[in-house]
């Protein structure tokens, strides 16, 4: 695999301070007043030109949120978040709605260029074969700045646009599905998101349509003290298929920043959604200063018969990750899959996993989780597999492997299994291993350096999951994992 | 040429090597024999640079370079190869991937360019054919689920591809049936050349019928206690190590 060598070179070429996306972009921003109040929510809603029902929805969520308590059951610890010190809306000036890429602030385009996100369609067309084309929606702080390939997708009948636009242009679709998978009242962070979400992507794939390209959203937090609250809603109508990828980065800052997103997926009869994440938010420095709090609610509803939802995630960033992409297997014969690689280094804390809720008959689910802990990090897999009493023939296979690098980190596995149907078959396998000294010596004896050997062994460890990612992202993810682990040996 | 002078090594306060002297000339195949616990495997690990062994005295020179000052990967790039008695498993990493990473790492350390993929594949196929290694085995994760014979053949394959100048075979014959022993020995013999030397560590004469040594050294209590030609191995086979154990006691 040449990527291994590439990985090593990449690792070498970056400076000690690892995180290469830590730069900041100078753009004039327009912000809502600091803190959270009904007025701020009205401000956001007005900025987005939202209909009354949407504003009401937000205000209801806000009222509810005021009565809720922050969850504390995860195996993470952090200083109290002061919700009134956060800006809930920050947008590059000259907004709203650039009509084309030419109207987008060149500084922002430069930012995405630096991040390696190909926004300009012609560049993609020039360089890459058609089948590799990816339509991108880029979200900069609170607003979507550019969505590519809109026209071509429209021809196929696929709607792919910022959710703020969809609320205006397809209010009926949005209203029908928004909050139908993650209810407004779901949990503290999801409710907060419902009140203040600023942008995100909306996808609708009509019946029988196979989306002609990968869809991708790229999230960037730029402004200081700004929370990012994006909301993504993907609906795959009967017999359709869509593959979606999200990526994220943020500048280096000493303060923590909150990212509380909600992602809802709905798959109707015979539909399939693949949702892949490469999460690389700023993880904080070696002493644990700064970094993103990634408190995210992601849930897919296999609402129709024979529907399939697959979550694939590569998590390398964030100071704290609290995230459980889940599947509600409502339709008979529906299938949910969760493939995860969670890498933690330095002082990072990860509490992540999935929930597979079997409601329909003959529903199946599969969980493959690979946790890699290095440095002084803590890496927890937390998962729930449950079968409703009507879920006859439900089946789950879970495999959780943890790899420890060094002796100051921790790996934990917390599986919950609940079955109310005697015919359900749930299997759980778990291993925890270390890169042994003998393995390391063997590799060194063959001429590999410690870094090269670690990269090779880790790549072998996560191979099952990397194979689930679209090819071009798998290579990217492989690099990212090695970069995240730089300095973890020796 | 490998020169070991007065090597004294301990592990966890236990003395294993006690002033060992040994010279292996270029092109020479030297066999080391000796009873269990005489320090044979320790010697191979210390030459290759495994941690945990404390070198109290002495030196190891490979073509004049002081190996003891080098990291294990630097020693490998300098030409040291150890065929492990128990090769390690690397789950998820195809043997091919591992081979390529190792070859290119060594080439890089020596300031050479990477092998092109076609060139690499050509070399692997040629060497694998000779060792009767099927293509399918090269795609499997390195040593995972391999039989004892497969693991040893994979070690020799790596040796053939990495082209080291000093090869250590640590009980390569253990766990091999007659056929595997023949294949492995033929593989080693094919690599014999004027500028490559071998240190063959074994308990038994059997292996030395296939890989005929130039010199045989008897090791006991962390020292070379007797050296001779290949006939010395036959003598040991007939009389056992009893004589050398007694000489220790004396």
XYZ file of C-alpha atoms in Angstrom:
740
model
C 0.000 0.000 0.000
C 1.814 3.126 -1.158
C -0.398 5.149 1.136
C 1.656 3.927 4.065
C 4.740 5.596 2.700
C 2.745 8.672 1.854
C 1.470 8.677 5.390
C 4.949 8.616 6.795
C 6.123 11.405 4.536
C 3.159 13.465 5.498
C 3.822 12.864 9.152
C 7.419 13.928 8.687
C 6.584 17.040 6.751
C 4.380 18.566 9.396
C 5.741 20.341 12.415
C 5.701 18.998 15.905
C 2.519 20.778 16.646
C 0.627 18.282 14.546
C -2.635 20.057 13.768
C -2.225 21.556 10.342
C -5.656 23.094 9.968
C -5.135 25.470 12.875
C -4.896 28.664 10.867
C -7.424 31.442 11.062
C -9.092 33.355 8.239
C -9.534 37.126 8.331
C -13.023 37.922 7.135
C -15.433 40.512 8.331
C -18.089 38.811 10.345
C -21.546 39.652 11.396
C -22.553 38.190 14.716
C -25.579 37.943 16.900
C -25.124 39.428 20.367
C -23.285 37.074 22.711
C -25.330 34.625 24.704
C -28.656 32.956 24.276
C -32.124 34.474 24.592
C -35.393 34.573 22.702
C -34.106 37.704 21.011
C -31.037 35.934 19.709
C -33.207 33.154 18.335
C -35.484 35.682 16.673
C -32.367 37.345 15.262
C -31.108 34.065 13.776
C -34.501 33.204 12.374
C -34.874 36.663 10.824
C -31.371 36.496 9.317
C -32.357 33.280 7.652
C -35.658 34.703 6.441
C -37.506 31.832 8.037
C -41.265 31.289 8.056
C -43.157 31.723 11.298
C -43.494 27.970 12.001
C -39.747 27.579 12.021
C -39.303 30.410 14.496
C -41.983 28.894 16.684
C -40.249 25.520 16.522
C -37.010 27.117 17.667
C -38.668 29.040 20.485
C -40.386 25.890 21.728
C -37.053 24.116 21.735
C -35.466 26.980 23.638
C -38.157 26.930 26.312
C -37.717 23.227 26.678
C -33.929 23.527 26.811
C -34.133 25.961 29.729
C -35.673 23.161 31.786
C -33.100 20.527 30.851
C -29.880 19.423 32.508
C -26.587 18.769 30.759
C -25.952 15.002 30.668
C -23.104 13.751 32.828
C -23.089 10.002 32.293
C -20.364 9.975 29.657
C -16.833 9.078 30.683
C -15.529 12.574 30.012
C -14.780 15.527 32.218
C -14.608 19.208 31.381
C -15.143 22.594 32.947
C -18.662 23.886 32.929
C -19.707 25.387 29.642
C -20.937 28.967 30.038
C -23.657 29.019 27.458
C -24.034 32.769 27.659
C -20.422 33.369 26.619
C -20.991 31.790 23.247
C -21.909 33.525 20.014
C -24.718 31.565 18.443
C -24.561 33.198 15.072
C -21.555 34.343 13.082
C -21.601 34.852 9.348
C -19.185 36.338 6.888
C -20.493 39.779 5.884
C -22.132 40.240 2.475
C -24.397 37.418 3.374
C -26.973 36.122 2.777
C -26.940 33.936 -0.242
C -24.084 34.228 -2.663
C -25.560 33.454 -6.076
C -22.433 31.782 -7.326
C -18.901 31.072 -6.219
C -17.817 34.420 -7.656
C -19.779 36.174 -4.959
C -18.120 34.280 -2.129
C -15.411 36.141 -0.213
C -12.132 35.056 -1.817
C -10.594 34.696 1.667
C -13.089 31.967 2.430
C -12.467 30.219 -0.835
C -8.768 30.388 -0.043
C -9.462 28.789 3.317
C -11.176 25.847 1.714
C -8.415 25.609 -0.842
C -5.864 25.404 1.983
C -7.940 22.668 3.533
C -7.894 20.775 0.290
C -11.627 21.090 -0.342
C -12.309 21.388 -4.034
C -15.102 23.920 -4.247
C -14.573 25.008 -7.785
C -16.377 22.627 -10.014
C -14.144 23.256 -12.985
C -11.118 22.179 -10.999
C -12.764 18.919 -10.169
C -13.809 18.464 -13.737
C -10.322 19.187 -14.982
C -8.506 16.866 -12.670
C -10.618 13.936 -11.760
C -12.569 11.271 -13.547
C -16.295 11.853 -13.570
C -17.133 8.975 -11.287
C -15.028 10.530 -8.544
C -16.868 13.808 -8.576
C -18.098 15.003 -5.263
C -20.684 17.686 -4.751
C -19.673 19.889 -1.836
C -21.612 22.099 0.531
C -19.266 24.248 2.604
C -20.364 25.663 5.933
C -18.272 28.481 7.360
C -19.179 29.174 10.978
C -22.932 29.634 10.873
C -23.683 29.751 7.175
C -23.308 27.716 4.084
C -21.033 29.560 1.679
C -21.075 27.410 -1.375
C -22.759 24.362 -2.758
C -21.393 22.837 -5.914
C -22.954 20.743 -8.669
C -26.416 21.961 -7.734
C -27.580 22.067 -11.324
C -26.427 18.627 -12.241
C -27.993 17.144 -9.144
C -31.220 18.929 -9.902
C -31.398 17.154 -13.252
C -31.367 13.856 -11.405
C -34.052 15.227 -9.120
C -31.768 15.298 -6.105
C -32.110 18.271 -3.799
C -28.834 19.193 -2.123
C -28.699 22.613 -0.547
C -28.108 24.478 2.692
C -30.906 23.655 5.102
C -31.647 27.360 5.559
C -32.463 27.534 1.869
C -34.494 24.330 1.978
C -36.634 25.768 4.776
C -37.596 28.561 2.405
C -37.822 26.578 -0.828
C -39.138 23.205 0.316
C -40.946 24.020 3.553
C -43.315 21.069 3.286
C -40.543 18.487 2.966
C -38.535 20.049 5.768
C -41.526 20.353 8.031
C -42.521 16.761 7.436
C -39.151 15.328 8.399
C -37.303 17.832 10.607
C -37.253 16.548 14.161
C -38.926 13.303 13.163
C -35.836 11.262 13.968
C -34.251 13.385 16.672
C -37.209 15.028 18.408
C -36.815 18.562 19.689
C -36.892 17.178 23.214
C -34.390 14.395 22.597
C -31.470 15.487 24.731
C -29.839 18.618 26.114
C -27.535 19.241 23.158
C -30.031 18.264 20.477
C -32.606 20.586 22.017
C -30.073 23.395 22.130
C -29.319 22.731 18.487
C -33.027 22.816 17.630
C -33.246 26.287 19.134
C -30.189 27.817 17.540
C -29.097 25.757 14.537
C -27.733 28.018 11.878
C -26.979 25.946 8.854
C -26.194 22.511 7.555
C -27.185 20.447 4.600
C -30.475 19.216 3.284
C -30.679 16.264 0.945
C -33.712 14.723 -0.672
C -33.345 11.841 -3.097
C -36.582 11.062 -4.942
C -37.988 7.537 -5.368
C -35.867 5.154 -7.388
C -33.004 7.587 -7.894
C -29.430 6.624 -7.317
C -27.644 9.856 -6.488
C -25.136 10.322 -9.330
C -22.249 11.465 -7.124
C -20.978 11.514 -3.580
C -22.400 14.383 -1.577
C -20.163 16.095 0.879
C -20.366 18.838 3.447
C -17.379 20.551 4.852
C -17.703 22.310 8.193
C -15.304 24.955 9.359
C -15.448 26.831 12.648
C -13.461 30.025 12.217
C -14.727 32.715 14.576
C -13.628 32.898 18.189
C -16.083 31.974 20.936
C -18.527 30.781 18.370
C -20.534 27.656 18.671
C -21.290 25.667 15.606
C -24.745 24.192 15.533
C -25.376 22.644 12.203
C -28.337 20.580 11.296
C -28.356 18.026 8.566
C -31.401 16.274 7.224
C -31.190 13.555 4.609
C -34.198 11.815 3.167
C -33.860 8.861 0.838
C -37.251 8.187 -0.695
C -38.349 4.705 -1.749
C -35.754 2.673 -3.583
C -33.181 5.470 -3.686
C -29.523 5.548 -2.748
C -27.205 8.256 -1.514
C -23.695 8.382 -0.111
C -22.794 11.396 1.964
C -19.561 12.511 3.559
C -18.826 15.218 6.077
C -15.503 16.661 7.107
C -14.636 19.242 9.718
C -11.772 21.385 10.984
C -11.265 24.435 13.181
C -8.447 26.888 13.970
C -6.252 26.414 17.004
C -7.479 28.382 19.966
C -6.812 28.290 23.669
C -10.498 28.391 24.515
C -12.791 25.465 23.992
C -15.444 25.760 21.369
C -18.757 23.985 21.325
C -19.991 22.022 18.376
C -23.453 20.597 18.906
C -24.802 19.254 15.664
C -27.835 17.185 14.869
C -27.977 14.843 11.908
C -31.191 13.102 10.938
C -31.448 10.421 8.283
C -34.646 8.942 6.969
C -34.614 5.891 4.701
C -37.953 4.834 3.258
C -38.767 1.432 1.696
C -35.795 -0.185 -0.075
C -33.694 2.962 0.275
C -30.077 3.124 1.346
C -28.070 5.901 2.974
C -24.343 5.753 3.573
C -23.126 8.471 5.876
C -19.385 8.852 6.361
C -17.608 11.273 8.655
C -13.996 12.261 8.795
C -13.907 14.368 11.932
C -10.793 16.395 12.500
C -11.810 19.271 14.751
C -8.944 20.904 16.600
C -8.103 18.513 19.481
C -6.412 20.994 21.805
C -2.723 21.180 22.614
C -0.520 18.673 24.425
C -1.575 20.018 27.847
C -5.242 19.799 26.960
C -5.796 23.528 26.405
C -8.384 24.437 23.844
C -10.016 22.142 21.351
C -13.552 21.483 20.248
C -16.256 19.947 22.389
C -17.960 17.730 19.882
C -21.369 16.928 21.363
C -23.320 15.568 18.503
C -26.573 13.697 18.018
C -26.742 11.604 14.890
C -29.544 9.216 14.228
C -30.896 7.367 11.262
C -34.403 6.020 10.903
C -34.777 2.932 8.733
C -38.409 3.813 8.368
C -39.205 1.639 5.387
C -39.007 -2.048 4.637
C -35.594 -3.350 3.496
C -33.986 0.012 4.113
C -30.300 0.327 4.972
C -28.371 2.961 6.874
C -24.611 2.772 7.263
C -22.610 5.062 9.504
C -18.873 5.140 8.970
C -16.797 7.448 11.077
C -13.151 8.260 11.435
C -12.754 10.370 14.550
C -9.366 11.890 15.170
C -10.079 15.409 16.349
C -11.915 17.265 19.147
C -10.886 17.692 22.764
C -13.995 15.801 23.795
C -16.191 13.625 21.644
C -19.672 12.660 22.751
C -21.298 11.018 19.821
C -23.426 7.939 19.147
C -24.609 7.686 15.539
C -27.559 5.351 15.815
C -30.091 3.439 13.781
C -33.740 2.898 14.498
C -34.579 -0.281 12.637
C -38.282 0.310 12.241
C -38.973 -1.231 8.839
C -39.088 -4.996 8.555
C -35.863 -6.492 7.155
C -34.081 -3.185 7.571
C -30.378 -3.081 8.298
C -28.167 -0.756 10.301
C -24.384 -0.660 10.208
C -21.848 1.256 12.236
C -18.161 1.270 11.396
C -15.960 3.431 13.548
C -12.345 4.313 14.030
C -11.788 6.578 17.008
C -8.240 7.760 17.559
C -7.298 9.682 20.674
C -3.937 11.122 21.595
C -2.622 13.779 23.971
C -5.346 14.709 26.465
C -8.281 13.876 24.216
C -11.388 12.209 25.613
C -13.637 10.122 23.447
C -16.949 8.625 24.491
C -18.487 7.317 21.327
C -20.395 4.374 19.971
C -23.781 3.608 18.562
C -27.304 2.487 19.293
C -29.085 -0.130 17.245
C -32.752 -0.145 18.129
C -34.443 -3.167 16.606
C -38.192 -2.567 16.233
C -39.137 -4.347 13.011
C -39.065 -8.020 12.140
C -35.895 -9.652 10.841
C -33.899 -6.507 11.299
C -30.126 -6.859 11.332
C -27.311 -4.688 12.557
C -23.574 -4.790 12.548
C -21.145 -2.798 14.679
C -17.414 -2.721 14.067
C -15.603 -0.324 16.348
C -11.857 0.239 16.497
C -10.570 2.475 19.250
C -6.950 3.567 19.309
C -5.737 5.335 22.413
C -2.329 6.970 22.716
C -0.730 9.617 24.923
C -2.803 10.343 28.021
C -6.117 10.025 26.262
C -9.237 8.154 27.330
C -11.172 6.259 24.704
C -14.557 4.730 25.512
C -16.864 2.716 23.308
C -20.448 2.949 24.521
C -23.115 1.064 22.656
C -26.673 -0.100 22.973
C -28.255 -2.951 21.077
C -31.897 -3.500 21.866
C -34.734 -5.602 20.530
C -38.347 -4.533 20.965
C -40.771 -7.300 21.851
C -42.079 -7.285 18.267
C -38.613 -7.496 16.733
C -38.806 -11.162 15.881
C -35.654 -12.496 14.289
C -33.517 -9.477 15.153
C -29.808 -10.063 14.768
C -26.781 -8.075 15.793
C -23.090 -8.650 15.507
C -20.795 -6.369 17.483
C -17.040 -6.304 17.423
C -15.160 -3.760 19.535
C -11.407 -3.741 19.423
C -9.148 -1.373 21.286
C -5.490 -0.769 20.688
C -3.373 0.951 23.315
C -0.195 2.773 22.442
C 1.965 3.561 25.455
C 0.952 3.045 29.055
C -0.731 6.287 30.091
C -3.903 5.985 28.054
C -7.111 4.124 28.686
C -9.582 2.146 26.607
C -13.023 1.230 27.901
C -15.922 -0.701 26.453
C -19.438 -0.209 27.771
C -21.901 -2.328 25.821
C -25.585 -2.388 26.768
C -27.687 -5.214 25.401
C -31.441 -5.399 25.944
C -33.647 -7.991 24.358
C -37.395 -8.274 24.847
C -37.797 -10.858 22.145
C -36.605 -14.402 22.710
C -35.798 -14.967 19.039
C -33.237 -12.171 18.899
C -29.607 -13.211 18.428
C -27.035 -10.711 19.605
C -23.317 -11.404 19.434
C -20.644 -9.311 21.078
C -16.902 -9.634 20.663
C -14.346 -7.362 22.234
C -10.574 -7.287 22.447
C -8.040 -4.913 23.913
C -4.487 -5.142 22.767
C -1.237 -3.277 22.815
C 1.423 -3.013 20.190
C 3.736 -5.516 21.807
C 7.443 -4.853 22.231
C 8.138 -8.028 20.297
C 5.979 -6.883 17.383
C 7.756 -3.550 17.407
C 11.196 -5.178 17.531
C 10.251 -7.442 14.652
C 9.315 -4.445 12.501
C 12.424 -2.498 13.495
C 14.573 -5.508 12.654
C 13.172 -5.341 9.148
C 14.305 -1.736 8.884
C 11.097 0.146 9.712
C 11.387 3.095 12.083
C 9.175 3.174 15.162
C 6.856 5.675 13.473
C 6.636 3.603 10.332
C 6.014 0.456 12.328
C 3.259 2.119 14.374
C 1.595 3.469 11.239
C 1.719 0.039 9.641
C 0.354 -1.815 12.663
C -2.396 0.760 13.228
C -3.385 0.685 9.572
C -3.669 -3.072 9.833
C -5.789 -2.708 12.961
C -8.314 -0.372 11.324
C -8.374 -2.006 7.912
C -11.869 -3.502 8.224
C -13.340 -0.065 8.788
C -11.261 1.870 6.256
C -12.564 -0.485 3.608
C -16.038 0.898 4.250
C -15.061 4.434 3.290
C -15.226 5.738 -0.260
C -11.782 5.136 -1.776
C -10.472 8.697 -1.910
C -11.499 9.336 1.673
C -10.000 6.093 2.889
C -6.572 7.302 1.826
C -7.212 10.656 3.472
C -8.391 8.947 6.651
C -5.352 6.715 6.727
C -3.091 9.761 6.604
C -5.110 11.506 9.244
C -4.841 8.591 11.645
C -1.071 8.532 11.331
C -0.814 12.271 11.811
C -2.977 12.075 14.898
C -0.696 9.459 16.360
C 2.500 11.326 15.620
C 4.694 11.567 18.687
C 2.806 8.771 20.419
C 5.741 6.369 20.249
C 9.084 6.445 21.979
C 32.855 -9.352 8.426
C 31.366 -9.602 11.892
C 33.655 -9.327 14.890
C 32.465 -9.808 18.439
C 34.975 -9.084 21.169
C 34.598 -9.878 24.842
C 30.813 -9.452 24.818
C 29.282 -9.385 28.309
C 25.487 -9.143 28.493
C 22.941 -9.389 31.237
C 19.188 -9.282 31.453
C 17.467 -8.361 34.689
C 20.718 -8.832 36.633
C 21.277 -12.263 35.187
C 24.520 -12.671 33.273
C 23.869 -14.445 29.958
C 26.962 -13.766 27.865
C 30.339 -13.912 29.582
C 33.040 -12.444 27.404
C 32.065 -13.985 24.099
C 34.488 -13.739 21.170
C 33.489 -14.625 17.637
C 34.548 -13.700 14.141
C 32.550 -14.536 11.028
C 34.282 -13.720 7.761
C 32.618 -12.544 4.590
C 31.087 -15.452 2.753
C 31.390 -17.706 5.775
C 28.587 -19.820 7.204
C 29.201 -20.224 10.922
C 27.081 -22.599 12.977
C 26.534 -22.063 16.680
C 25.506 -25.086 18.680
C 25.053 -25.540 22.345
C 22.741 -26.777 25.055
C 19.563 -24.986 26.093
C 20.245 -21.852 28.070
C 23.764 -21.370 26.786
C 22.886 -17.921 25.446
C 22.448 -18.625 21.730
C 19.224 -16.692 21.257
C 20.478 -13.866 23.462
C 23.451 -13.528 21.150
C 21.176 -13.180 18.131
C 18.975 -10.588 19.868
C 21.943 -8.544 21.031
C 23.399 -8.442 17.527
C 20.020 -7.298 16.159
C 19.582 -4.739 18.957
C 16.612 -5.896 21.023
C 15.882 -3.781 24.078
C 16.033 -5.250 27.597
C 19.532 -6.647 27.126
C 22.194 -4.742 28.964
C 25.593 -4.818 27.314
C 28.162 -4.467 30.090
C 31.308 -4.869 28.040
C 32.676 -5.689 24.632
C 31.884 -4.686 21.086
C 30.196 -5.918 17.955
C 31.564 -4.653 14.658
C 29.987 -5.252 11.273
C 32.457 -4.309 8.563
C 34.044 -1.988 11.088
C 30.764 -0.269 12.126
C 29.954 -0.401 15.815
C 26.532 -2.047 15.909
C 26.033 -1.391 19.611
C 25.709 2.335 18.920
C 22.965 1.814 16.362
C 19.177 1.455 16.643
C 17.690 -1.853 15.466
C 16.354 -0.301 12.244
C 19.753 1.248 11.502
C 21.379 -2.132 12.022
C 18.898 -3.649 9.607
C 19.727 -1.014 7.011
C 23.423 -1.725 7.620
C 22.812 -5.333 6.608
C 21.825 -7.295 9.729
C 18.935 -9.706 9.314
C 17.499 -11.953 11.984
C 15.276 -14.857 10.961
C 13.193 -15.225 14.114
C 12.640 -18.492 15.880
C 9.062 -17.335 16.497
C 8.098 -14.815 13.789
C 5.570 -12.216 14.969
C 2.059 -11.765 13.590
C 0.993 -8.373 12.210
C -2.824 -8.522 11.912
C -4.447 -6.690 9.016
C -1.182 -6.014 7.215
C -0.807 -8.075 4.044
C 2.573 -9.774 3.734
C 3.110 -7.902 0.447
C 2.467 -4.568 2.145
C 4.880 -5.394 4.911
C 7.597 -6.526 2.506
C 7.318 -3.371 0.455
C 7.353 -1.113 3.513
C 10.448 -2.884 4.854
C 12.347 -2.823 1.565
C 11.620 0.834 0.987
C 12.435 1.804 4.560
C 15.861 0.206 4.207
C 16.434 1.731 0.807
C 15.544 5.127 2.166
C 17.904 4.697 5.111
C 20.677 3.938 2.643
C 19.786 6.959 0.516
C 18.355 4.900 -2.335
C 15.107 5.556 -4.170
C 11.945 3.496 -3.670
C 11.424 0.379 -5.733
C 8.807 0.778 -8.428
C 5.782 -1.445 -7.954
C 6.435 -3.607 -11.057
C 10.056 -4.078 -10.042
C 8.996 -4.982 -6.502
C 6.407 -7.480 -7.703
C 8.890 -9.078 -10.071
C 11.370 -9.590 -7.255
C 8.778 -10.953 -4.859
C 7.415 -13.397 -7.407
C 10.863 -14.710 -8.242
C 11.844 -15.217 -4.610
C 8.454 -16.603 -3.599
C 8.554 -19.139 -6.424
C 11.844 -20.521 -5.208
C 10.486 -20.919 -1.673
C 7.248 -22.474 -2.948
C 5.224 -19.668 -1.401
C 1.825 -19.388 -3.100
C 0.581 -15.929 -4.161
C -2.379 -16.268 -1.860
C -0.059 -16.382 1.151
C 1.413 -13.020 0.170
C -2.015 -11.439 0.336
C -2.756 -12.773 3.800
C -1.884 -10.752 6.887
C 1.750 -11.335 7.806
C 2.181 -14.597 9.724
C -1.450 -14.554 10.909
C -2.720 -18.127 10.786
C 0.450 -19.300 9.055
C 1.708 -22.795 9.862
C 5.161 -23.150 11.403
C 6.617 -24.025 8.011
C 4.913 -21.071 6.300
C 6.255 -18.669 8.896
C 9.827 -19.880 8.391
C 9.521 -19.686 4.631
C 8.234 -16.125 5.006
C 11.328 -15.294 7.057
C 13.600 -16.593 4.314
C 11.572 -14.713 1.703
C 12.176 -11.502 3.610
C 15.861 -12.362 3.821
C 16.010 -12.926 0.079
C 14.304 -9.602 -0.665
C 16.148 -7.460 1.851
C 19.539 -8.760 0.685
C 21.316 -8.417 4.020
C 25.064 -8.942 4.406
C 24.863 -10.660 7.782
C 22.089 -13.186 8.350
C 21.233 -14.834 11.627
C 19.056 -17.938 11.546
C 17.727 -18.518 15.040
C 16.641 -22.165 15.243
C 15.089 -21.913 11.840
C 14.753 -25.703 11.782
C 12.484 -25.856 14.824
C 8.970 -26.897 13.919
C 9.827 -27.831 10.329
C 8.987 -31.133 8.692
C 11.424 -32.744 6.247
C 9.971 -31.069 3.158
C 9.838 -27.622 4.712
C 13.377 -28.084 6.005
C 14.557 -28.844 2.479
C 12.764 -25.837 0.957
C 14.058 -23.461 3.621
C 17.613 -24.813 3.370
C 17.626 -24.517 -0.393
C 16.420 -20.954 -0.028
C 19.275 -20.168 2.324
C 21.862 -21.941 0.181
C 20.761 -19.929 -2.842
C 21.637 -16.775 -0.901
C 25.132 -17.883 -0.002
C 27.682 -15.631 -1.631
C 31.157 -14.220 -1.130
C 29.900 -10.998 0.379
C 27.226 -12.421 2.680
C 27.825 -14.340 5.884
C 25.530 -16.416 8.070
C 25.245 -17.277 11.714
C 23.198 -20.471 11.971
C 21.952 -21.196 15.457
C 20.685 -24.702 16.015
C 20.468 -27.556 18.471
C 20.719 -30.246 15.886
C 23.130 -31.560 13.294
C 20.114 -32.219 11.032
C 19.922 -28.657 9.665
C 23.660 -28.642 9.004
C 23.289 -31.564 6.585
C 21.310 -29.173 4.419
C 23.107 -25.929 5.160
C 26.698 -27.078 5.350
C 28.695 -24.724 7.591
C 32.278 -23.593 7.115
C 32.847 -23.371 10.845
C 31.103 -24.747 13.914
C 31.261 -23.114 17.344
C 30.127 -24.652 20.577
C 28.571 -22.277 23.044
C 28.236 -22.911 26.728
C 27.517 -20.575 29.629
C 27.652 -17.511 27.433
C 30.997 -18.230 25.774
C 32.365 -19.983 22.732
C 34.131 -22.987 24.260
C 35.212 -24.808 21.156
C 35.491 -24.052 17.459
C 36.178 -26.317 14.508
C 35.109 -27.349 11.043
C 31.860 -28.999 10.010
C 33.002 -32.324 11.476
C 32.655 -30.814 14.942
C 28.886 -30.888 14.491
C 28.975 -34.615 13.813
C 31.076 -35.147 16.885
C 28.516 -33.258 18.984
C 25.709 -35.277 17.471
C 27.466 -38.482 18.572
C 28.623 -37.394 22.045
C 26.127 -34.733 23.110
C 27.014 -31.608 25.051
C 28.064 -33.449 28.202
C 31.777 -32.745 27.740
C 31.178 -29.049 27.519
C 28.937 -28.968 30.524
C 31.715 -30.655 32.516
C 34.305 -28.189 31.319
C 32.072 -25.483 32.714
C 32.031 -27.080 36.090
C 35.784 -27.588 36.140
